[in-house]
XYZ file of C-alpha atoms in Angstrom:
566
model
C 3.417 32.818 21.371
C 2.799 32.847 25.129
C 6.375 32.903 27.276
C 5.714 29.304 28.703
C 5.241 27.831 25.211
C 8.843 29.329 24.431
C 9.900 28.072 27.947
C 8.973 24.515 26.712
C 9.935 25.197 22.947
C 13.402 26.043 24.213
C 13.844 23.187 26.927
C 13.201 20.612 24.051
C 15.707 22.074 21.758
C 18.170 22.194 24.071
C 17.601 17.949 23.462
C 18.491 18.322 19.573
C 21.089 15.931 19.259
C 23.900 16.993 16.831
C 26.917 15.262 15.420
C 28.531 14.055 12.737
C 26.787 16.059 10.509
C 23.675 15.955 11.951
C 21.396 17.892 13.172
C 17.818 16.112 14.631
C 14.779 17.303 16.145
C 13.041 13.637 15.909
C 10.909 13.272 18.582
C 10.513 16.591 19.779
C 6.499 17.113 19.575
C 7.545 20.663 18.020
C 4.140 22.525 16.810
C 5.824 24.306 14.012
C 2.754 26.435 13.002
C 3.832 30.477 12.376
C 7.474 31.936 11.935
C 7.336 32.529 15.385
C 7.177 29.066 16.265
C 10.021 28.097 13.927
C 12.982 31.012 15.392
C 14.861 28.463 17.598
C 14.847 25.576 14.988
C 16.138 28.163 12.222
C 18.936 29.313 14.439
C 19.778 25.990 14.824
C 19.984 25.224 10.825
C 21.681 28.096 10.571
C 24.343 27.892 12.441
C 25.220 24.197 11.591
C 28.271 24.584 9.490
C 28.616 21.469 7.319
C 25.066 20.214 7.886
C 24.125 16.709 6.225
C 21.530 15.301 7.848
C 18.559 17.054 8.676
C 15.824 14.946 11.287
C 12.771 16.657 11.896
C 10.524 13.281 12.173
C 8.073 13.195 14.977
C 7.098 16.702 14.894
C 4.398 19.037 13.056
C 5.017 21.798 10.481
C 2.654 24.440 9.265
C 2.794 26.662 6.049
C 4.689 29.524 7.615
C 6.942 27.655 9.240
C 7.689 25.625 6.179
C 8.626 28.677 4.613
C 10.750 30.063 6.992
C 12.807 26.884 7.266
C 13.128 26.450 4.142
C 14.779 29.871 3.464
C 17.316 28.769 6.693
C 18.339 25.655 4.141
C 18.762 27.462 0.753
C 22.156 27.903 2.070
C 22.965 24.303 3.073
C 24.477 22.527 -0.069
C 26.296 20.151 2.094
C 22.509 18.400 2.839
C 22.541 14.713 2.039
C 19.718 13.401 4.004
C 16.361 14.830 4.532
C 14.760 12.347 7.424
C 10.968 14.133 7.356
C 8.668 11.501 8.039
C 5.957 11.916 10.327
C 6.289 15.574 10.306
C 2.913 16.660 9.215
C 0.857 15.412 12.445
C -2.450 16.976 12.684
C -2.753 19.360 9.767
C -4.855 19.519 7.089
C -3.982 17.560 3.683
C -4.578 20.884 1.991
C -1.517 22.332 4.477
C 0.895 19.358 2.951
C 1.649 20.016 -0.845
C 2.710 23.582 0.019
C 5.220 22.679 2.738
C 6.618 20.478 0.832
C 6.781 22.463 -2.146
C 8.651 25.098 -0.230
C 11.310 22.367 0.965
C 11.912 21.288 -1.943
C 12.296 24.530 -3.898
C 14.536 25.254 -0.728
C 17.095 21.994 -1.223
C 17.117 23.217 -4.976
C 17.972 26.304 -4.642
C 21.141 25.563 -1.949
C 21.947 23.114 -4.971
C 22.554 20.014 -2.330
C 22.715 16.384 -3.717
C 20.260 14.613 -1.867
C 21.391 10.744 -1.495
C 18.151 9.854 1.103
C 14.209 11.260 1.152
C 12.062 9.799 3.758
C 8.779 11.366 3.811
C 7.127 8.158 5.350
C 4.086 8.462 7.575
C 2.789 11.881 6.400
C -1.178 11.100 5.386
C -0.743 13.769 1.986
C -2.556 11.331 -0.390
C -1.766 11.887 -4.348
C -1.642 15.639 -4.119
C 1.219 15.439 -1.655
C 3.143 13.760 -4.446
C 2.574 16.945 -6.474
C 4.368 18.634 -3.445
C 8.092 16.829 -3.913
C 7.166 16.266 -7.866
C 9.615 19.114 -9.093
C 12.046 18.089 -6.194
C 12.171 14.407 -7.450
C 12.842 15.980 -11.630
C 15.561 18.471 -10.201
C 19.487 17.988 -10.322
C 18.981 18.127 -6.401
C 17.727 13.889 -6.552
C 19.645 12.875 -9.349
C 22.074 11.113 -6.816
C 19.363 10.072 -4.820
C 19.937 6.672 -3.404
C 17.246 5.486 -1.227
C 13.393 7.518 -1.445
C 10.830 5.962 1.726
C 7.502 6.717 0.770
C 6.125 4.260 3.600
C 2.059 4.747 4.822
C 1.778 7.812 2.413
C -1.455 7.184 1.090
C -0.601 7.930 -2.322
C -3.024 6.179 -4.182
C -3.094 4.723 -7.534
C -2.751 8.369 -8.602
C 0.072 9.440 -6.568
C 1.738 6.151 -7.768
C 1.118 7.250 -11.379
C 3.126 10.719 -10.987
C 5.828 9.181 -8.968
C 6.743 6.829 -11.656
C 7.013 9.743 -14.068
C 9.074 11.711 -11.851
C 11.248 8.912 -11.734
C 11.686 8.106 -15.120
C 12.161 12.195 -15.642
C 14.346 12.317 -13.359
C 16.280 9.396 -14.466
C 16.447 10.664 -18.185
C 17.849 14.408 -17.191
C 20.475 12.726 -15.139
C 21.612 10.638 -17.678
C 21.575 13.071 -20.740
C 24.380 14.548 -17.730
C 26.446 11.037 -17.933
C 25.370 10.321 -14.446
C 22.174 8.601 -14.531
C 19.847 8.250 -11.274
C 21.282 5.285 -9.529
C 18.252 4.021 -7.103
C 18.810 1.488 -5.085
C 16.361 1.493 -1.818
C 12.585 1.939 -2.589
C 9.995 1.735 0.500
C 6.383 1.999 -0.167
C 4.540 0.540 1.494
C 0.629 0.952 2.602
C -0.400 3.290 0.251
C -2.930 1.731 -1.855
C -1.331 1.741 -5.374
C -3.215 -1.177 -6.847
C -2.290 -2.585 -9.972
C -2.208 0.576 -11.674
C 0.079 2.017 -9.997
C 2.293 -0.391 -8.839
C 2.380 -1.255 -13.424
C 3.363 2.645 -13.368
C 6.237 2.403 -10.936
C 7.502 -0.836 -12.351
C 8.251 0.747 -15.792
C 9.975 3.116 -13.844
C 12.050 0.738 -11.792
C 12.558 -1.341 -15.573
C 14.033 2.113 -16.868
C 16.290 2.772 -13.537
C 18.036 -1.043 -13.139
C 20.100 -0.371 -9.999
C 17.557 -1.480 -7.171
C 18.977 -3.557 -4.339
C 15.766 -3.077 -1.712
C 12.086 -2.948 -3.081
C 9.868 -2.512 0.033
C 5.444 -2.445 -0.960
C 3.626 -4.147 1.239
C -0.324 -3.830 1.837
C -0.779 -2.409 -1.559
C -3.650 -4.624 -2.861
C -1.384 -5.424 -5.678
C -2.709 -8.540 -7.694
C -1.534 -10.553 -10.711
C -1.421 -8.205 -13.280
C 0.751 -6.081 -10.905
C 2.711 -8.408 -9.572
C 3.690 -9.761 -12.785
C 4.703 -6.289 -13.925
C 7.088 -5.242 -11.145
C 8.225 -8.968 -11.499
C 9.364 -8.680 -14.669
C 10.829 -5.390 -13.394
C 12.822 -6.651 -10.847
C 14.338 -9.006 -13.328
C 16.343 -6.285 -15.084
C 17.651 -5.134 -11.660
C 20.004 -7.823 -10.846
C 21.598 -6.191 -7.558
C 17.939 -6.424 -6.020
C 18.764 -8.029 -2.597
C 15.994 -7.427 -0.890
C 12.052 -7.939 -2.124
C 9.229 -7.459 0.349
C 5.591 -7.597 -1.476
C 4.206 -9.045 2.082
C -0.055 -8.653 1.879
C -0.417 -8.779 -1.626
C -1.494 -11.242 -3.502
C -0.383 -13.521 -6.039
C -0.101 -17.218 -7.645
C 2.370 -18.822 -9.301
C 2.798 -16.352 -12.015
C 5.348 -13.834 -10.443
C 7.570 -16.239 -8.969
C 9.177 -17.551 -11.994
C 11.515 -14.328 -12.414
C 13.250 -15.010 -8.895
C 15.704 -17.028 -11.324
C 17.187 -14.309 -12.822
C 17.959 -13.092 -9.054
C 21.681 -13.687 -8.406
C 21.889 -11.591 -5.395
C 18.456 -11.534 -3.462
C 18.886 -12.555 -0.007
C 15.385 -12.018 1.525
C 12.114 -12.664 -0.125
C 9.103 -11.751 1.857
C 5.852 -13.203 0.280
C 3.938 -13.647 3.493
C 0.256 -12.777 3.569
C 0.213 -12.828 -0.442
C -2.041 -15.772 -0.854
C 0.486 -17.639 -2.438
C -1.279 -21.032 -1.997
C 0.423 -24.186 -3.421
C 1.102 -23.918 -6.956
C 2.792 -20.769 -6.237
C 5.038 -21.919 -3.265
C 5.691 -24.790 -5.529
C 7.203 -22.043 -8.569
C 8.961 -20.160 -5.283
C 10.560 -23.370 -4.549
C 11.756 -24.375 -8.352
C 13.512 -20.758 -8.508
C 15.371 -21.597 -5.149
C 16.462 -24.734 -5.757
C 17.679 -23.484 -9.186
C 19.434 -20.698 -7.815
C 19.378 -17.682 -5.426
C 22.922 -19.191 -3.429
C 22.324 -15.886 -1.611
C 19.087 -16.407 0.364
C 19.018 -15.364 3.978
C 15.404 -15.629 4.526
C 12.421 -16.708 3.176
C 8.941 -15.684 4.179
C 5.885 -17.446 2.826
C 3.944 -17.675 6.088
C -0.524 -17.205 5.874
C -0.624 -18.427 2.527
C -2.387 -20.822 2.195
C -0.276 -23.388 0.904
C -0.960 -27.334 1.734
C 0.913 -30.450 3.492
C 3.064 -31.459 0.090
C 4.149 -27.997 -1.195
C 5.349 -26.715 1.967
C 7.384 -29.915 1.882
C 8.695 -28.897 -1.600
C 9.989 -25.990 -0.449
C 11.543 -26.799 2.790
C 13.329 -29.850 0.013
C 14.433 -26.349 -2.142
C 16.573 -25.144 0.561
C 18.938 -27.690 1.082
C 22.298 -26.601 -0.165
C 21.170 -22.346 0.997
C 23.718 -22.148 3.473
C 23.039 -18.764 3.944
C 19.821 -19.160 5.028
C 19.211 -18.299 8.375
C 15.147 -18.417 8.727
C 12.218 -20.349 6.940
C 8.989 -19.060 7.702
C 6.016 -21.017 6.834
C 3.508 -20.260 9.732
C -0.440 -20.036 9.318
C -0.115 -22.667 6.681
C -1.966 -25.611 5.916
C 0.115 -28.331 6.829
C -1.655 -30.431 9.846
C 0.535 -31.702 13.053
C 1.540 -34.695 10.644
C 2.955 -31.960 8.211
C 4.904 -29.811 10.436
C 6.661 -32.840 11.607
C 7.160 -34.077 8.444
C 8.663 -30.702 7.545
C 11.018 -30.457 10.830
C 12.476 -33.967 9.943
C 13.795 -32.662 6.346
C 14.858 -29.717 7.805
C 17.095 -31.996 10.687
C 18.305 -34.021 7.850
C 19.817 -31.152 6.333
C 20.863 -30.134 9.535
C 19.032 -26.410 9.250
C 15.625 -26.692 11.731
C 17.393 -23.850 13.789
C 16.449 -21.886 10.195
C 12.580 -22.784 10.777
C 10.490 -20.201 12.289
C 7.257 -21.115 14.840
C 4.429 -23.361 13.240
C 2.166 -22.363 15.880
C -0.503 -20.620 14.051
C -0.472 -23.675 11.351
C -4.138 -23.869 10.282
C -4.304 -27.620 10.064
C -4.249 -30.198 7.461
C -7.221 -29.174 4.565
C -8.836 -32.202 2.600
C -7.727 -31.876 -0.585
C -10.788 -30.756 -2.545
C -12.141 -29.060 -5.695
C -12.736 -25.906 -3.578
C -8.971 -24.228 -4.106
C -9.307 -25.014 -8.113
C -12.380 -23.498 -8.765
C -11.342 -19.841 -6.744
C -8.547 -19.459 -8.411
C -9.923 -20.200 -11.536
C -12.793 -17.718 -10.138
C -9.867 -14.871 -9.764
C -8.087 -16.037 -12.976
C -11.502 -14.976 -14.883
C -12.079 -12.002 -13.226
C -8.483 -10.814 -13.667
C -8.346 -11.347 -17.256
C -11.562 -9.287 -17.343
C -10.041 -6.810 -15.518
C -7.002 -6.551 -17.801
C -9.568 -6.720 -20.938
C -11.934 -4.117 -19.198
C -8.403 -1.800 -18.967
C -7.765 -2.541 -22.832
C -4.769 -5.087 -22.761
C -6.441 -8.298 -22.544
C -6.578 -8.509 -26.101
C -2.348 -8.938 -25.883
C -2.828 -11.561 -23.207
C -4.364 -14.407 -25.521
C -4.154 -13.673 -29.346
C -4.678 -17.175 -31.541
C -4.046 -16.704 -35.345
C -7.965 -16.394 -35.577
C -8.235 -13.659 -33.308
C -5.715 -11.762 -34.974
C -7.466 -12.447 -38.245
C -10.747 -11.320 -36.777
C -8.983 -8.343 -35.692
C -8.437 -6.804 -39.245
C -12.547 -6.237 -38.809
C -13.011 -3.044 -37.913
C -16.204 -3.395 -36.059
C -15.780 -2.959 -32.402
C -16.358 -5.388 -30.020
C -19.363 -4.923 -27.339
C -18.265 -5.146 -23.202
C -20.499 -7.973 -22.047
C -23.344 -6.456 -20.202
C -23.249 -6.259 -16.576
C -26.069 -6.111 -14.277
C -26.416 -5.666 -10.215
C -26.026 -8.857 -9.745
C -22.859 -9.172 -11.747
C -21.458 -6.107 -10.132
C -22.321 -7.216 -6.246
C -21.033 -11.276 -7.341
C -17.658 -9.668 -8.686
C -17.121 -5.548 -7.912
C -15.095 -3.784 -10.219
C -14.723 -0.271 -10.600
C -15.838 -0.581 -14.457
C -18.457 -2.755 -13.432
C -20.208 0.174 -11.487
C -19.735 2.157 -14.431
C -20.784 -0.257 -17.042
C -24.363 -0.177 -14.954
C -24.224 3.147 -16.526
C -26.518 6.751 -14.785
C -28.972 4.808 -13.471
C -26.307 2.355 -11.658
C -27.579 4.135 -8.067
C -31.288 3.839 -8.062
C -30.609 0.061 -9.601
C -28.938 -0.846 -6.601
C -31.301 0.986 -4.632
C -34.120 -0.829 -5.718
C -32.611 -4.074 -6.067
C -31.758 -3.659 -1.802
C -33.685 -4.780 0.913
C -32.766 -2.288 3.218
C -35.073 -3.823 6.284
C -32.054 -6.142 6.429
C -29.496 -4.488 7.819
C -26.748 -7.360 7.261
C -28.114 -6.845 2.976
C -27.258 -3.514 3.491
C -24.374 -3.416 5.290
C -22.529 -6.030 2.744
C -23.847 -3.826 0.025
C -22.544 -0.931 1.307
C -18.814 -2.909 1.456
C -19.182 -4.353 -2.186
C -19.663 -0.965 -3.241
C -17.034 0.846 -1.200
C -14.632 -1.600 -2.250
C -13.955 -0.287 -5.493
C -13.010 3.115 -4.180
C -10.828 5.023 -6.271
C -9.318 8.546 -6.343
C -10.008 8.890 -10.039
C -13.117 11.316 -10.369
C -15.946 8.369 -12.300
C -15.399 6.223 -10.085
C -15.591 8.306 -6.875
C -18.494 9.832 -7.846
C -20.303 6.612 -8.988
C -19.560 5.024 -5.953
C -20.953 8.023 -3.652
C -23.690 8.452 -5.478
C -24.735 4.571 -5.333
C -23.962 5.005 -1.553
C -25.999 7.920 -0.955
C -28.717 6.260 -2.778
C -28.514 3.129 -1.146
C -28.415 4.370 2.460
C -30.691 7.617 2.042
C -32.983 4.872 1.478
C -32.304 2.967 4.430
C -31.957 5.622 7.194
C -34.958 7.235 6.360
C -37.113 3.510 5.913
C -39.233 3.004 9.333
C -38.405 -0.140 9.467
C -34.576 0.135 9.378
C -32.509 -0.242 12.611
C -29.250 1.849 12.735
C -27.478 0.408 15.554
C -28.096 -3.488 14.106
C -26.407 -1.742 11.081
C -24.056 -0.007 12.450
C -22.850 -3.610 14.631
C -22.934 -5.775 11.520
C -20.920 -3.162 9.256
C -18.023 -3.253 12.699
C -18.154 -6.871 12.204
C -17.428 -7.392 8.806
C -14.848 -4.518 8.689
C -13.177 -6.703 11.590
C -13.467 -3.911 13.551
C -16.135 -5.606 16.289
C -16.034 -9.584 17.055
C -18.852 -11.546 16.867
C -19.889 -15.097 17.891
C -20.253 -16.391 14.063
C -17.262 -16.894 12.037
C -17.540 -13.809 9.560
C -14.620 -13.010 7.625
C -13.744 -9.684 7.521
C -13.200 -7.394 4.122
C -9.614 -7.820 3.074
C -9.097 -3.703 2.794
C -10.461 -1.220 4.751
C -9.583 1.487 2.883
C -12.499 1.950 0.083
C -14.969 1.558 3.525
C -13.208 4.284 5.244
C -13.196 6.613 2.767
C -16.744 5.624 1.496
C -18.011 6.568 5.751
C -15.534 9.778 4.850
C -18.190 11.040 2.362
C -21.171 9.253 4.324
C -21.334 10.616 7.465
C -21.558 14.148 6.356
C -24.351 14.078 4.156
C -27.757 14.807 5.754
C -29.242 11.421 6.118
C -26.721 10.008 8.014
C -27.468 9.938 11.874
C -25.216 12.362 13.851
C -25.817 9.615 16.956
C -24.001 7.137 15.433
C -20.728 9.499 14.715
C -19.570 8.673 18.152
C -19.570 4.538 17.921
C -17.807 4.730 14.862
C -15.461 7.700 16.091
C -14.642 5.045 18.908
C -14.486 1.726 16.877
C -11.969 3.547 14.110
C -10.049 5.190 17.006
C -9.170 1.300 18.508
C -5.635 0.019 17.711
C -5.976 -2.603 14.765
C -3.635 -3.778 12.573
C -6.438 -3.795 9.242
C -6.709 0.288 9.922
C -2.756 0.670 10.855
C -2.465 -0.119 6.882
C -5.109 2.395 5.941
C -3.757 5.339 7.905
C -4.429 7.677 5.609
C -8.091 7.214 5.047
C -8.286 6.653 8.907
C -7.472 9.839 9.628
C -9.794 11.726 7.104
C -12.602 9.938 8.265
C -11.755 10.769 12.116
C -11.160 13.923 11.217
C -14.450 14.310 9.528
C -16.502 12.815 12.663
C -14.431 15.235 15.043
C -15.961 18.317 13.177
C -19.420 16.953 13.254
């Protein structure tokens, strides 16, 4: 390590901030890559008698120096708080697991009773969850309080083995009398999908003392929400519920009843439309005396059942904000709703209306879509094996003595590009790539490009479907780059555009998730077909502040890292 990079090393430690038990390094740009690197900071741990709080957020830690920290805190049984989010800037997700691994064996070895984990902000995917697994089963966690897992990309599979080292961990701790006594929860961004936000409801089910559930931008749907709803139900401290950019109906509100103590309830971006703000609003007005603030803003809900709700909060006189921006509601509307709010005397509780989307006819059009996802939810749920248990009539459970299985309905291209579903692509069985192939017209690029997305989108870290879907990709688009009459940069533009990465001058809506895209361009751009010309313009595009990638951080970093080594 050259002498000016100790220089600098030193005149930023001499910046740790330390008291009352603390000791913090947040902040400190630290590249923590050999055992060199780490000297000062293990001095530091080392001679911090009565050390509870550890910070090292904001920084970046290697293997080696992992290691070496890790044997300065075998000693500190006193630790309470491990603050080690963002820590992991720049390395390789391979690097992650074994860090981790060595802090944890580390914290378990010193014996300390961890009360917070924030590993937030550290891109380690499901394998990173392998990395704190044994950490998360150990006495060191079984007084763990509050675990922030925020922008983690776990995936449906790192959701899966968090739940079970929860519920382990909660089932050694109480055959010990003391059983794991959860009560904040922060995951947000990572992608668990219904699977595995049903996995980590079971979990929560089992564990009962929540207070603060925070999973936003999860592309949880009905069959999840309904799980962790039922969850939350049987934790009746919960105080605190943010599901914000999900998306449900009227199904999950029902359980808010049950609620005694919630006090903010952040639905906002969950397509809640208006039979489900009408539910929300029945399960305030029956209850939740509590309620600080309630956010159902860009949900779509109309005129008359934003009025029902702003009705439901008339005796909440702990409410201190209302928001129900982006709505439907029209200027007549959002007056309407400002003079029932001034006759209970609360419009200082309503937040702005200024991105109200106007009044919508009333129409046909709202039915028939959610009917549309109804159908292709319950086919979801029977594709998984439990839709049987959704519907059974005395008949069916007649017919079900008959041992003859049923046949899946048979699913063509068509089918699978109307309504994508991972078990659609593999219902289309071997031949599902060339199908799609054929079935392409790959001298138009916008055909392409919204093939490309209805394939991408059901991305998964499960090894069928990930191979399916890069297969059909590589089939699809081998075919396209190499036709003469295909134009790369008119694809390139249109595929920006609907990943609401590039404006244009029609009204396109962009893909809900970029995440299945990003990682589907992850595996694209280094296969052989793909032109190295257009690495930089997408290099730049994904590179571009933007909220719809901020939530996808994860697979926005593999994929820039994979167009940097091109």
């Amino acid at each position: 390590m050259a002498s000016e990079d100790i220089t600098k090393l030193a005149e930023s430690l001499a910046k740790t901030k330390v008291g009352g038990g603390q000791l913090s390094f947040k902040g400190r740009s630290l590249k923590l890559n050999t055992a060199e690197d780490a000297e000062e900071v293990i001095k530091q741990i080392e001679e911090f008698d009565g050390l509870e709080a550890l910070r090292l957020e904001g920084n970046t830690v290697g293997v080696e120096a992992a290691k070496v920290i890790a044997k300065a805190l075998e000693k500190k049984s006193e630790l309470k708080r491990c603050h080690w989010s963002d820590m992991f800037t720049g390395r390789l997700r391979s690097e992650i697991p074994p860090a981790l691994i060595s802090l944890g064996d580390a914290l378990i070895t010193a014996g300390a009773q961890l009360v917070e984990l924030d590993l937030s902000d550290n891109a380690f995917g499901p394998d990173g969850v392998r990395g704190f697994e044994a950490l998360l089963k150990s006495p060191t966690c079984y007084t763990l309080q509050e675990l922030k897992l925020n922008n983690c990309g776990m995936g449906i599979g790192g959701g899966k083995i968090l739940a079970a080292a929860l519920k382990e961990c909660h089932r050694k701790s109480s055959a010990q009398g003391k059983p794991l006594a959860l009560k904040i929860f922060v995951a947000g961004r990572n992608r668990l999908e219904n699977d595995g936000a049903t996995a980590l409801a079971e979990a929560f089910g089992i564990i009962g003392t929540l207070e603060e559930v925070h999973m936003p931008q999860n592309g949880i749907n009905h069959p999840g929400i309904t799980a962790l709803a039922q969850a939350f139900a049987i934790n009746p401290l919960l105080k605190v519920i943010n599901l914000n950019d999900n998306t449900f109906t009227e199904k999950g509100p029902h359980t808010l009843k049950a609620l005694r103590q919630i006090e903010v309830i952040n639905f906002g971006d969950c397509l809640v439309r208006s039979k489900g703000a009408v539910a929300i609003a029945d399960a305030v007005k029956e209850g939740l005396h509590k309620l600080k603030e309630l956010n159902m803003s860009f949900c779509e809900i109309k005129r008359d059942a934003a009025l029902t709700v702003a009705e439901a909060i008339e005796d909440k006189a702990e409410l201190e904000r209302l928001d129900l921006n982006g709505n439907c509601l029209g200027e007549e509307g959002c007056e309407q709703l400002q003079e029932i709010l001034e006759g209970f005397n609360m419009t200082s509780v309503l937040g702005s209306l200024s991105d109200d989307e106007g009044e919508e006819e009333e129409d046909e059009d709202e039915e028939e879509e959610e009917e549309e996802e109804e159908e292709e939810e319950q086919q979801q749920l029977k594709e998984r094996g439990h839709g049987e248990q959704e519907s059974l009539t005395p008949k069916k459970i007649i017919d079900s003595q008959d041992s003859t299985p049923v046949p899946s309905p048979p699913v063509d291209v068509a089918t699978f590009l109307a309504f994508p579903s991972p078990e659609k692509l593999l219902r289309l069985g071997p031949k599902c790539s060339v199908l799609i192939a054929q079935q392409t017209d790959t001298s138009d690029v916008e055909k392409v490009a919204t093939t490309l997305l209805r394939i991408s989108s059901v991305f998964k870290d499960e090894a069928p479907v990930k191979a399916a879907v890069h297969e059909t990709t590589d089939a699809l688009m081998r075919k396209a780059f190499t036709s003469a009459t295909f134009n790369s940069d008119a694809f390139i533009t249109s595929l920006l555009i609907h990943m609401g990465l590039l404006k244009s001058e029609e009204k396109i809506k962009a893909v809900p998730s970029l995440y299945g895209i990003l990682m589907t361009l992850n595996h694209m751009v280094q296969q052989d077909y793909f032109p190295k010309s257009l690495a930089p313009v997408l290099s730049a595009f994904v590179t571009k502040p933007n909220r719809a990638l901020d939530s996808c951080s994860f697979a926005r970093h593999m994929l820039l890292q994979t167009l940097h080594q091109l």
